[in-house]
Amino acid sequence: MFFKSMPTIRYNIDEKPRIVTDIFRRIIFTNYQNSKLALQEYYVRDGETPETVSYNFYGTSYYHWLVLAINNMVDVPNEWPRRTAALFEYTESKYGQNNASDVHHYILKKDVNGKDVEEEIIVDYDAAKLSSGDIEMVTNYNYELGLNDDKRQIYLLLPTYVGEAVSTYKRLMAQ
C-alpha cells in the first residue's frame, strides 16, 4: 500500500524514458503529531523493527510505514535504534578500531556547591575535578549508547485513527 499509493514519474534510465515510482514524495502527519490524544508513547525494545512494532501494536506488520511516518523517520538504518549487539561495531566503525573506549567528552556531575547536576553539561577536561568526581568522562561508546537509547522513545498512532490516516495518505499521494 505504501509504494502503491505513490505517484509515478517519468525518469531516464540508460537513456530510455521509464515510468518509475516517485519515492521522494512524502506526507507528514502533523495533525496527529501535534495531538497527544491520538498518540501513544512506545519504547522500542532491543531488536525490534518497525515491522515487529507494527505487528505488536496493530496486529499486523502492514503498518510499519505508519510507525515510521508518524515519527518522521526516512533513514531507517540511522534513525531507528540499533541493536545493542551491533552498537559496539558501529562505534568502532565511526571512531576507528579500538577507539570505542576513548574519551568523547566530559560532563559536569556536581555544581560549585557540590550538589548533583540534573542536566548533562559538557565541560573541558580538568584533572582535579575528574579525580574529585565533579566531572565524569563519557566514552565514545557511552555517547553512542545514549544517542541510541534516545531513539528508542517513539510515538504510535492509536488504532482508532489508523483508517483515517491511511485514507488521508492515499488522498494526498494522489494529488
XYZ file of C-alpha atoms in Angstrom:
175
model
C 0.000 0.000 0.000
C 2.798 2.420 0.882
C 4.517 2.305 -2.523
C 1.349 1.534 -4.470
C -0.138 4.844 -3.317
C 2.863 6.847 -4.522
C 2.589 8.635 -7.843
C 4.800 7.732 -10.774
C 7.162 9.977 -12.685
C 8.954 9.794 -15.989
C 12.676 9.125 -15.477
C 15.516 8.374 -17.886
C 17.299 5.096 -17.180
C 20.068 4.110 -19.606
C 18.978 6.958 -21.890
C 15.461 5.482 -22.137
C 12.416 7.127 -20.564
C 10.763 4.903 -17.974
C 7.831 5.275 -15.626
C 9.007 4.798 -12.016
C 7.562 5.267 -8.539
C 8.271 8.712 -7.081
C 9.855 7.573 -3.821
C 10.711 11.153 -2.862
C 7.071 12.118 -2.280
C 6.370 12.363 1.449
C 3.392 13.015 3.642
C 3.959 14.393 7.141
C 1.210 13.616 9.639
C 1.383 16.902 11.567
C -2.253 16.760 12.697
C -1.576 13.546 14.572
C 1.929 14.501 15.672
C 0.610 17.682 17.290
C -2.183 15.833 19.128
C -1.121 13.907 22.212
C -4.617 12.357 22.293
C -4.027 10.487 19.018
C -0.627 9.108 20.009
C 0.732 6.640 22.498
C 4.316 6.636 23.693
C 6.194 3.456 22.908
C 9.654 2.291 23.961
C 11.381 0.236 21.249
C 12.931 -2.840 22.811
C 16.282 -4.187 21.684
C 15.981 -5.948 18.339
C 12.520 -4.660 17.454
C 11.998 -3.433 13.905
C 9.266 -1.158 12.520
C 7.555 -4.332 11.286
C 7.585 -6.025 14.702
C 6.420 -2.847 16.445
C 3.563 -2.601 13.948
C 2.671 -6.253 14.456
C 2.777 -5.993 18.263
C 0.727 -2.771 18.366
C -1.663 -3.057 15.403
C -1.776 -6.827 14.990
C -0.217 -6.647 11.530
C 3.175 -5.665 10.127
C 1.320 -3.883 7.304
C 1.501 -0.509 9.110
C 5.285 -0.442 9.549
C 5.350 2.560 7.206
C 2.909 4.378 9.509
C 5.173 3.756 12.512
C 7.988 5.456 10.586
C 5.846 8.263 9.139
C 4.339 9.258 12.494
C 7.874 9.542 13.893
C 9.097 11.410 10.814
C 11.749 8.777 10.009
C 13.033 8.355 6.464
C 16.532 6.948 7.028
C 15.742 3.770 8.962
C 19.346 2.488 9.374
C 20.364 5.766 11.038
C 17.127 6.933 12.693
C 15.835 3.634 14.109
C 17.584 2.351 17.266
C 20.356 -0.112 16.573
C 20.577 -3.490 18.276
C 22.789 -3.268 21.333
C 24.946 -6.074 19.919
C 25.605 -4.033 16.752
C 26.233 -0.740 18.554
C 29.830 -1.559 19.508
C 30.686 -2.404 15.884
C 29.020 0.833 14.741
C 31.029 2.819 17.308
C 34.263 1.171 16.171
C 33.479 1.935 12.523
C 32.599 5.560 13.317
C 35.513 6.408 15.654
C 38.100 3.910 14.458
C 39.239 0.466 15.529
C 39.855 0.201 19.301
C 38.559 3.745 19.924
C 35.188 2.866 21.477
C 36.562 3.378 24.994
C 38.325 6.672 24.167
C 37.045 9.922 25.683
C 34.270 11.578 23.704
C 33.686 14.422 26.166
C 33.420 15.270 29.876
C 30.244 16.173 31.730
C 29.667 18.103 34.931
C 28.306 15.877 37.720
C 28.379 18.320 40.680
C 27.949 22.083 40.728
C 30.144 24.555 42.658
C 28.221 23.780 45.866
C 28.838 20.044 45.474
C 25.219 19.287 44.545
C 24.387 16.815 41.764
C 23.646 18.433 38.404
C 20.341 17.332 36.852
C 21.210 18.068 33.211
C 24.336 16.946 31.425
C 26.616 19.910 30.837
C 29.658 19.319 28.639
C 32.823 20.760 30.159
C 36.550 20.892 29.477
C 38.964 18.380 30.965
C 40.169 19.199 34.469
C 42.261 16.563 36.260
C 41.387 17.848 39.748
C 37.643 17.889 39.033
C 37.845 14.462 37.409
C 39.571 12.939 40.447
C 37.142 14.635 42.861
C 34.141 13.330 40.936
C 32.861 16.770 39.935
C 33.179 15.838 36.260
C 32.868 12.487 34.538
C 34.336 11.057 31.365
C 31.945 9.896 28.621
C 33.429 7.366 26.206
C 32.625 7.180 22.514
C 30.615 4.005 23.156
C 28.625 5.514 26.042
C 27.898 8.593 23.951
C 26.556 6.450 21.094
C 24.643 4.293 23.585
C 22.918 7.418 24.921
C 22.003 8.583 21.414
C 20.694 5.113 20.604
C 18.609 4.993 23.790
C 17.080 8.382 22.922
C 15.898 6.890 19.618
C 14.002 4.160 21.476
C 11.253 6.528 22.617
C 8.762 6.808 19.741
C 5.061 7.502 19.292
C 2.422 5.278 17.743
C -0.852 6.387 16.245
C -3.736 4.900 18.199
C -5.599 2.193 16.236
C -8.747 4.360 16.267
C -7.085 6.819 13.883
C -5.306 4.403 11.545
C -8.146 4.174 8.984
C -8.357 7.959 8.751
C -4.563 8.275 8.438
C -4.414 5.678 5.649
C -7.206 7.337 3.651
C -5.594 10.771 4.140
C -2.256 9.350 2.981
C -3.825 7.849 -0.155
C -5.741 11.049 -0.933
C -2.681 13.294 -0.544
C -0.452 10.974 -2.556
C -2.971 11.008 -5.412
C -2.753 14.806 -5.730
